[in-house]
mmCIF file of C-alpha atoms in Angstrom:
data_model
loop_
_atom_site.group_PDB
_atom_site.id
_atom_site.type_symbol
_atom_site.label_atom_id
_atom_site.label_comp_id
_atom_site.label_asym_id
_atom_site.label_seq_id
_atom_site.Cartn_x
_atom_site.Cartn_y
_atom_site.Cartn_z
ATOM 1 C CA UNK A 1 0.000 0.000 0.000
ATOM 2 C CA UNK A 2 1.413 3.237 -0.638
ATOM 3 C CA UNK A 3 2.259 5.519 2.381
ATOM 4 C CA UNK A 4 2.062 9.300 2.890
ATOM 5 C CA UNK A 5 -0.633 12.066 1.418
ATOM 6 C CA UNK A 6 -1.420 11.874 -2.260
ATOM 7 C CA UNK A 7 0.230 13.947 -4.615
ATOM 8 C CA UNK A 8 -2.047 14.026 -7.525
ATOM 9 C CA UNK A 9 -5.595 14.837 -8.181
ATOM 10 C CA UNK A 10 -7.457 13.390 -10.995
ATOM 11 C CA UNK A 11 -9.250 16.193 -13.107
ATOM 12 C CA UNK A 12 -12.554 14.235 -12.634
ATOM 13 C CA UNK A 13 -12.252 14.375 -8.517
ATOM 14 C CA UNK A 14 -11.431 18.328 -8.591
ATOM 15 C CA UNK A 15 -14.240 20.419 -7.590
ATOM 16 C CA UNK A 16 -16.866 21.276 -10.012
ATOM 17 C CA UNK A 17 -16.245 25.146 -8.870
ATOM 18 C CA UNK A 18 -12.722 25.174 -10.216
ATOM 19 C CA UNK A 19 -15.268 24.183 -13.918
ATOM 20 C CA UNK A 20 -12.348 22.406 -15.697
ATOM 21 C CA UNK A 21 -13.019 20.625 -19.059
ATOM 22 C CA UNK A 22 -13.473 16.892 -18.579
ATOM 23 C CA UNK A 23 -11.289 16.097 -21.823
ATOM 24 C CA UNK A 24 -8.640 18.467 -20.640
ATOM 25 C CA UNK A 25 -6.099 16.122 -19.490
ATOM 26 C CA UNK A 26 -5.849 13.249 -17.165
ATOM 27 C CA UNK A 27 -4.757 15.086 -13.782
ATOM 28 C CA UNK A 28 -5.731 18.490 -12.027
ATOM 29 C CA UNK A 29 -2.955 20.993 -10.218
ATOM 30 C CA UNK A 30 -3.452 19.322 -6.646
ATOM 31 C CA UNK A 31 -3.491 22.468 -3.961
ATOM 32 C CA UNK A 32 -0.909 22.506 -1.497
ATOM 33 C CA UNK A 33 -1.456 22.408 1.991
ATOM 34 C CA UNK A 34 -2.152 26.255 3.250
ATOM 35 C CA UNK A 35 -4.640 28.836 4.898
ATOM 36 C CA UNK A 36 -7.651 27.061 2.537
ATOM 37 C CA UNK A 37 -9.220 23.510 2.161
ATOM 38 C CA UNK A 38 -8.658 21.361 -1.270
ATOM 39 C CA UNK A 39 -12.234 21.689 -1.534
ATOM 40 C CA UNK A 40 -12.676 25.666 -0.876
ATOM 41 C CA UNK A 41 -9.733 27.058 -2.788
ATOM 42 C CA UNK A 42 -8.324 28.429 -6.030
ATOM 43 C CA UNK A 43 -4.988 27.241 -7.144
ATOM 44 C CA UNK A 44 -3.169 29.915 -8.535
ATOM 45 C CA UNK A 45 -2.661 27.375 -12.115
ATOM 46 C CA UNK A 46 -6.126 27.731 -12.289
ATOM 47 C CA UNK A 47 -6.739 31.616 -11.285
ATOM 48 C CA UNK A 48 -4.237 32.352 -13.712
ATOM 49 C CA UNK A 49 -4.360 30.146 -16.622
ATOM 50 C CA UNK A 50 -8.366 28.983 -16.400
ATOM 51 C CA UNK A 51 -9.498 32.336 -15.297
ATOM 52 C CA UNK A 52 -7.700 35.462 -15.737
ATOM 53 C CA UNK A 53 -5.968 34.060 -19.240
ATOM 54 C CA UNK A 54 -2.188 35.064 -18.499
ATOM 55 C CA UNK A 55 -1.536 31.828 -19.308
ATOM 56 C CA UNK A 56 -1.890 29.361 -21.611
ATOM 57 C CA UNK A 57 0.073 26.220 -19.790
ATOM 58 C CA UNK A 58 0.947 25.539 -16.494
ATOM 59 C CA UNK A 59 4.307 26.168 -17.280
ATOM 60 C CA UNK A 60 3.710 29.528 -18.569
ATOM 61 C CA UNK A 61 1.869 29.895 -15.164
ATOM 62 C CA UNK A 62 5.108 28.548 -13.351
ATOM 63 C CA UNK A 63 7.104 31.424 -15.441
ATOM 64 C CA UNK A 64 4.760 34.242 -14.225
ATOM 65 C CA UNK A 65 4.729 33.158 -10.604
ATOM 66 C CA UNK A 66 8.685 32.936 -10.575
ATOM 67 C CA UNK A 67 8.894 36.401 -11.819
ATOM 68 C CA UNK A 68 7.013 37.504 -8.905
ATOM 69 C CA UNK A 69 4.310 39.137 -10.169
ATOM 70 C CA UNK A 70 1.889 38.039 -8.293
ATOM 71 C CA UNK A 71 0.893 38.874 -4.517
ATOM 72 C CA UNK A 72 -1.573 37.003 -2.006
ATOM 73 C CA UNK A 73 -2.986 38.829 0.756
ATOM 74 C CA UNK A 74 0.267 41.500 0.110
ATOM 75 C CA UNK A 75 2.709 38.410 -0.256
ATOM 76 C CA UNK A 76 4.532 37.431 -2.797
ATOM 77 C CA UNK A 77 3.718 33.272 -3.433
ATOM 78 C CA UNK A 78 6.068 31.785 -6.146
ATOM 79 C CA UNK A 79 3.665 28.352 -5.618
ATOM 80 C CA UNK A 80 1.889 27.352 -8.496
ATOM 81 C CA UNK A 81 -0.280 25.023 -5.933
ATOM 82 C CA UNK A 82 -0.777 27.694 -3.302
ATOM 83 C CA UNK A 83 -4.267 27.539 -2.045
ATOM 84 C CA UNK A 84 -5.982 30.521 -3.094
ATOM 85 C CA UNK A 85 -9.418 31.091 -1.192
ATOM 86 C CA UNK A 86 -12.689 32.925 0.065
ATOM 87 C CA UNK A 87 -11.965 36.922 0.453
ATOM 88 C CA UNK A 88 -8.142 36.348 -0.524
ATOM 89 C CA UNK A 89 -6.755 39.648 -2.136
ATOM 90 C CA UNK A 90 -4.719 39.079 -5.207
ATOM 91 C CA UNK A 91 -2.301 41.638 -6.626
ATOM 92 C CA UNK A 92 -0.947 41.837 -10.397
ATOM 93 C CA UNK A 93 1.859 45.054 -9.836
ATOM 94 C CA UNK A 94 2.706 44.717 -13.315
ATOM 95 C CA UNK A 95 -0.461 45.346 -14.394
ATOM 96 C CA UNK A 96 -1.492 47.485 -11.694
ATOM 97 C CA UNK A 97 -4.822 45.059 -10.956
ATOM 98 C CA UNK A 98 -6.667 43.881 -7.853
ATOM 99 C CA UNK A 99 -9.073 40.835 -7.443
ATOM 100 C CA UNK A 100 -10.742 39.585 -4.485
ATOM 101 C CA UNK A 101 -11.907 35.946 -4.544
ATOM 102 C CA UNK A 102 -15.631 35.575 -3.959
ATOM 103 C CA UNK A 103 -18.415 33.525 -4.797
ATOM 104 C CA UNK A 104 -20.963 34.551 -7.433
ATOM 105 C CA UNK A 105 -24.212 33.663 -7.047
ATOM 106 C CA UNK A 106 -24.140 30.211 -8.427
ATOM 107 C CA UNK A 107 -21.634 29.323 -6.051
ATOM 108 C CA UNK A 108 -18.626 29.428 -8.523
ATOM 109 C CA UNK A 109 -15.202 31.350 -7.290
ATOM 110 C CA UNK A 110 -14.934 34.678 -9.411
ATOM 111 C CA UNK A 111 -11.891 37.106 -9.334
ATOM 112 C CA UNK A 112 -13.785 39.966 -8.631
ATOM 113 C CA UNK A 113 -11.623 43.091 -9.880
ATOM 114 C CA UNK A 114 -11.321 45.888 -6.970
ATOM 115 C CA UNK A 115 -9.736 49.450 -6.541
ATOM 116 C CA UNK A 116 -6.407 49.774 -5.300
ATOM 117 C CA UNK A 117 -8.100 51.527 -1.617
ATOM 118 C CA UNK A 118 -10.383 47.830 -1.512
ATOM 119 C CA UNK A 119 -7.334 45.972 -1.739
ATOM 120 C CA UNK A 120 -5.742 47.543 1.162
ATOM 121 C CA UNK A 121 -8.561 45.107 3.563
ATOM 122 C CA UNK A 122 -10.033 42.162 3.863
ATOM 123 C CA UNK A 123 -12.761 40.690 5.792
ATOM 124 C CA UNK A 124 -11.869 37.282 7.923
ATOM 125 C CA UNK A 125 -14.418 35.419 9.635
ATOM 126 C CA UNK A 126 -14.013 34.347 13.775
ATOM 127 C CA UNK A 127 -13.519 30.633 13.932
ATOM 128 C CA UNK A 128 -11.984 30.131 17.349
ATOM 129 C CA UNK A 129 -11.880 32.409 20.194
ATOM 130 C CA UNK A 130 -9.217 31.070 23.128
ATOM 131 C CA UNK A 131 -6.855 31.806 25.439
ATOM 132 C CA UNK A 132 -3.138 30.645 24.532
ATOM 133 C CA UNK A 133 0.368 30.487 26.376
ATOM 134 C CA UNK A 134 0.724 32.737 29.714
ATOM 135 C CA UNK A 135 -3.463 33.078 29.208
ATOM 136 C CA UNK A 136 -2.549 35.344 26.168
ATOM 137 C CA UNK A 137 -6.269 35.766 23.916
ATOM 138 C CA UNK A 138 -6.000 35.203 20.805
ATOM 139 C CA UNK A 139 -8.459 34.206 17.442
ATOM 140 C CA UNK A 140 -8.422 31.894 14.854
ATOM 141 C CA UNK A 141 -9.978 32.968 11.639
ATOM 142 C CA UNK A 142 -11.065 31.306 8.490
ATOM 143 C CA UNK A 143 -7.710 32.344 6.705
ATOM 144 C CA UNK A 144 -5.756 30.302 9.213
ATOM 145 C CA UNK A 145 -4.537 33.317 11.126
ATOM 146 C CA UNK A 146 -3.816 33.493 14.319
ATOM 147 C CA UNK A 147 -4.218 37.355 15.800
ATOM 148 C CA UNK A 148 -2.920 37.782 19.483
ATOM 149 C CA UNK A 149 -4.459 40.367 22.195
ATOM 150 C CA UNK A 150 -8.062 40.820 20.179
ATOM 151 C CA UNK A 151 -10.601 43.778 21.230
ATOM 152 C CA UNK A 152 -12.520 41.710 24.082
ATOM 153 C CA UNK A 153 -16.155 42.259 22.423
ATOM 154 C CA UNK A 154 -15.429 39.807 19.408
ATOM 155 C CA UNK A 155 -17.120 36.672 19.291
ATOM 156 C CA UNK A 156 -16.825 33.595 17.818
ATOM 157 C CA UNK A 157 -18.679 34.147 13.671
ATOM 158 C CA UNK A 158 -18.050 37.752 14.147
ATOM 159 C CA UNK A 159 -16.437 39.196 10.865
ATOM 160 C CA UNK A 160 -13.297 41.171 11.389
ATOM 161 C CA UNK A 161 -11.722 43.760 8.393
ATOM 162 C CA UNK A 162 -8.138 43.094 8.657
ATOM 163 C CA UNK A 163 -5.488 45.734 7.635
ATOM 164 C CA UNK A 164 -3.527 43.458 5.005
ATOM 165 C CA UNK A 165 -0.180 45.839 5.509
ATOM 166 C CA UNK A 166 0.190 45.244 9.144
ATOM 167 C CA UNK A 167 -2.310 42.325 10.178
ATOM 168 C CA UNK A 168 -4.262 44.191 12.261
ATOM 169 C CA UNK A 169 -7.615 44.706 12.961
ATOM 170 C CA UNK A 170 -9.572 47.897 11.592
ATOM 171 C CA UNK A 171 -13.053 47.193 12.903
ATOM 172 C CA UNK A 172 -15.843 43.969 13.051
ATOM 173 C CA UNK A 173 -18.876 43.263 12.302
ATOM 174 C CA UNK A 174 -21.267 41.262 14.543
ATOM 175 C CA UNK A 175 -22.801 38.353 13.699
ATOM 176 C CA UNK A 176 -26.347 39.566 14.698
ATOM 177 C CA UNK A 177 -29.800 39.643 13.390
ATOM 178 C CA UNK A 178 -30.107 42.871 10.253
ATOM 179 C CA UNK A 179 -27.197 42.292 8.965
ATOM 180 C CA UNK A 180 -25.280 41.519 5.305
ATOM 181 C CA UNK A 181 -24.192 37.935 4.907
ATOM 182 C CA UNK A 182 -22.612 35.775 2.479
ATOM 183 C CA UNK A 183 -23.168 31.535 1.939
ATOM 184 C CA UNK A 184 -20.167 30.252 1.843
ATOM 185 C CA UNK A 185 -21.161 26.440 1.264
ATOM 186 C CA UNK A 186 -24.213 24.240 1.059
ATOM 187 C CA UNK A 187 -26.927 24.529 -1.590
ATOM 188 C CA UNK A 188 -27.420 28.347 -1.518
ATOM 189 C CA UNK A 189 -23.467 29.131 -1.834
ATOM 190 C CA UNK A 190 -22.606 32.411 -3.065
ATOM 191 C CA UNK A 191 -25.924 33.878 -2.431
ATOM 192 C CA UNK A 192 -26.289 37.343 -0.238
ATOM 193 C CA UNK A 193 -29.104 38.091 2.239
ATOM 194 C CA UNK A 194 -29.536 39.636 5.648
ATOM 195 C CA UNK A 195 -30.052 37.796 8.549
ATOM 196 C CA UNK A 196 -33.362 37.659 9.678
ATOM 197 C CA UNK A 197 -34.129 34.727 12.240
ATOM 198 C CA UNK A 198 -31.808 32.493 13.929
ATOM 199 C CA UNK A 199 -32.970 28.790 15.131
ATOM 200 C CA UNK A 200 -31.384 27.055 17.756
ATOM 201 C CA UNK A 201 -31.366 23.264 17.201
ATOM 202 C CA UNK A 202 -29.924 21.453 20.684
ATOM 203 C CA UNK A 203 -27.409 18.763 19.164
ATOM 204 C CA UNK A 204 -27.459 19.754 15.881
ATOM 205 C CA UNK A 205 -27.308 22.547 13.200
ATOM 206 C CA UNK A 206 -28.040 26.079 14.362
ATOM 207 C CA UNK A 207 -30.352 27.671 11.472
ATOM 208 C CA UNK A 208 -30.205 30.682 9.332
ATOM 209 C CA UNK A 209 -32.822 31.831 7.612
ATOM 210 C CA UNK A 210 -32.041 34.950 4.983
ATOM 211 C CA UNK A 211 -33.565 37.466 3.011
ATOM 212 C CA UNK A 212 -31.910 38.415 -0.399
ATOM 213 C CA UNK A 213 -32.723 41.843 -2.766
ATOM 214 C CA UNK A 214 -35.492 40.410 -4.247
ATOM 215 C CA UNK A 215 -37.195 39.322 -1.035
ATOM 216 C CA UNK A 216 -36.550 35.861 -1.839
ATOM 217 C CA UNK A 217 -35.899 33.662 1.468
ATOM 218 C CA UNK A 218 -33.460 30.855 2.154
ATOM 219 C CA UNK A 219 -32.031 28.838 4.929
ATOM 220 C CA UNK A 220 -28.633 27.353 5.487
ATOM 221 C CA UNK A 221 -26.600 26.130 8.488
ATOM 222 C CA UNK A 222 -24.695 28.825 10.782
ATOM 223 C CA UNK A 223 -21.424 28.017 9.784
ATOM 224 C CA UNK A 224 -21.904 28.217 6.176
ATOM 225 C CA UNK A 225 -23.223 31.791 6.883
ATOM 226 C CA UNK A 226 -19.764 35.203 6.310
ATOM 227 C CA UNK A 227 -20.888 38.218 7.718
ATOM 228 C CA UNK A 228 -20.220 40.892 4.651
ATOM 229 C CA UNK A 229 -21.863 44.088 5.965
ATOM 230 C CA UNK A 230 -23.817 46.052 8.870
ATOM 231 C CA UNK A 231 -27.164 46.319 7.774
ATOM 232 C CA UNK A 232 -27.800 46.442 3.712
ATOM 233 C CA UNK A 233 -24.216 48.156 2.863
ATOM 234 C CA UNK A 234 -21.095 45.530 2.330
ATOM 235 C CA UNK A 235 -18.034 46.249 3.128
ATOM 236 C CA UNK A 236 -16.527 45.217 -0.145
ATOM 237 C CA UNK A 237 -18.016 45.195 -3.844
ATOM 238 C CA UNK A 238 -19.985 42.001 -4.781
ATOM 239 C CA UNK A 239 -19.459 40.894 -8.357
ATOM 240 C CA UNK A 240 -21.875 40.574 -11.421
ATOM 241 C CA UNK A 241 -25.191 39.875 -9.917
ATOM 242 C CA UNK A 242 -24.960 41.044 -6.338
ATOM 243 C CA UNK A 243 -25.625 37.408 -4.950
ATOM 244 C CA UNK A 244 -28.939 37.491 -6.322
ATOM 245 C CA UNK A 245 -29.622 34.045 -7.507
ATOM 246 C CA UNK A 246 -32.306 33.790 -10.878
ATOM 247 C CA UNK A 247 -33.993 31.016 -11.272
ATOM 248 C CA UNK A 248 -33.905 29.167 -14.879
ATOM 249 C CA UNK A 249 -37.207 30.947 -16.146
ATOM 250 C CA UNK A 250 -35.997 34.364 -15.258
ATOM 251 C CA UNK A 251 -32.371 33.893 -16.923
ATOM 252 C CA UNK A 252 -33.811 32.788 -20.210
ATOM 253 C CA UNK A 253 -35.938 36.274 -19.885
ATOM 254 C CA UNK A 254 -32.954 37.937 -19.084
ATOM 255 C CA UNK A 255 -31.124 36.444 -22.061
ATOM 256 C CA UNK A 256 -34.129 37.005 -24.648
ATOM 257 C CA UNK A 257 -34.100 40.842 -23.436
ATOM 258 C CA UNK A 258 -30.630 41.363 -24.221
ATOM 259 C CA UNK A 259 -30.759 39.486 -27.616
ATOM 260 C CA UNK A 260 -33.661 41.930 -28.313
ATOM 261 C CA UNK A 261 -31.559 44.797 -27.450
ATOM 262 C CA UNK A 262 -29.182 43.827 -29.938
ATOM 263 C CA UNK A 263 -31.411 43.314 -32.600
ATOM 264 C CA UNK A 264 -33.437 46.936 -32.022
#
């Protein structure tokens, strides 16, 4: 039997988010270990050859990377592999560009292209909240962070905007009833909606029930649920839809009124 992690990925057992062609090639770039799941991140071979088109190969991707060109989260990563993931800032200096990895509302990671004063934050949900060596605080976001000496009133789910410069912590958002949030996995992934009731299930999943732009309601599980924004204003620009998810009658209306457009 062979010993140790695996080092490959087939293309057909890579997540359906990353959308690579089935006849493609045998084998997938296989993330390596970092801040991000396998099954929640962007490899940079994809972000830049699949998505952003720098690239054509993975070794013209390996070329790019090696020039250092390209920041994560304001450092450098040379790592074709390197686990890209939710609300990661990516930085192309040479051609003065800034992305922020979201989810559109089909639940699909999009490089969503920011200004240069956006790029300067990101937002980091609370994961763990403990108390470390010589009772030092400390918490554990969803970036794998760990930020010493917190302000006392954050709370595990909160949403913290994190200075990307220094690592430190501009303001949070609380994970209360009114406000913005994200899905960041389950059914309704990469839909946004406010919070409006909370269920408490003893020995099971806590509840979420929220209420997109178009008054349209959905539930998912607490911890799929990223805190974006107090009230209806996020803290960062949504991409193309504003996590507004159609349904397949109103797309095909949407599609028919643009190819009317055209033809008028």
């Amino acid at each position: 039997m062979p010993r140790g992690p695996k080092k490959h990925l087939k293309r057909l057992n890579a997540p359906s988010h990353w959308m690579l062609d089935k006849l493609g090639g045998v084998f997938a770039p296989k993330p390596s270990p970092g801040p991000h799941k396998q099954r929640e991140c962007l490899p940079l071979t994809v972000l830049l050859r699949n998505r952003l088109k720098y690239a054509l190969t993975g070794r013209e991707v390996k070329a790019i990377l090696m020039q250092r060109h390209v920041k994560v989260d304001g450092k450098v990563r040379t790592d074709p592999t390197y686990p890209a993931g939710f609300m990661d800032v990516i930085q192309i200096e040479k051609t003065n560009e800034n992305f922020r990895l979201v989810y559109d509302p089909k639940g699909r990671f999009v490089p969503h292209r920011i200004s240069t004063e956006e790029a300067a934050y990101k937002l980091c949900k609370v994961k763990r909240q403990q108390f470390g060596k010589a009772g030092v605080p400390y918490i554990a976001t969803h970036d794998g962070r760990t930020i010493r000496y917190p302000d006392p009133d954050i709370k595990v789910n909160d949403t913290v905007v994190l200075d990307i410069e220094n690592g430190k912590i501009k303001e949070f958002i609380r994970f209360e009833l009114g406000n913005l949030c994200m899905v960041t996995g389950g059914a309704n992934n990469g839909r946004v909606g406010v919070m409006t009731k909370r269920e408490k299930h003893k020995g099971s999943f806590d509840i979420i029930e929220l209420k997109d732009a178009a008054e349209n309601t959905f539930v998912t599980r607490q911890h799929n649920v990223f805190v974006i924004g107090r009230k209806n204003s996020p803290m960062i620009s949504l991409p193309k839809g504003k996590g507004v998810r159609l349904t397949i009658l109103q797309e095909q209306a949407k599609i028919y009124q643009g190819e009317a457009k055209i033809v008028a």
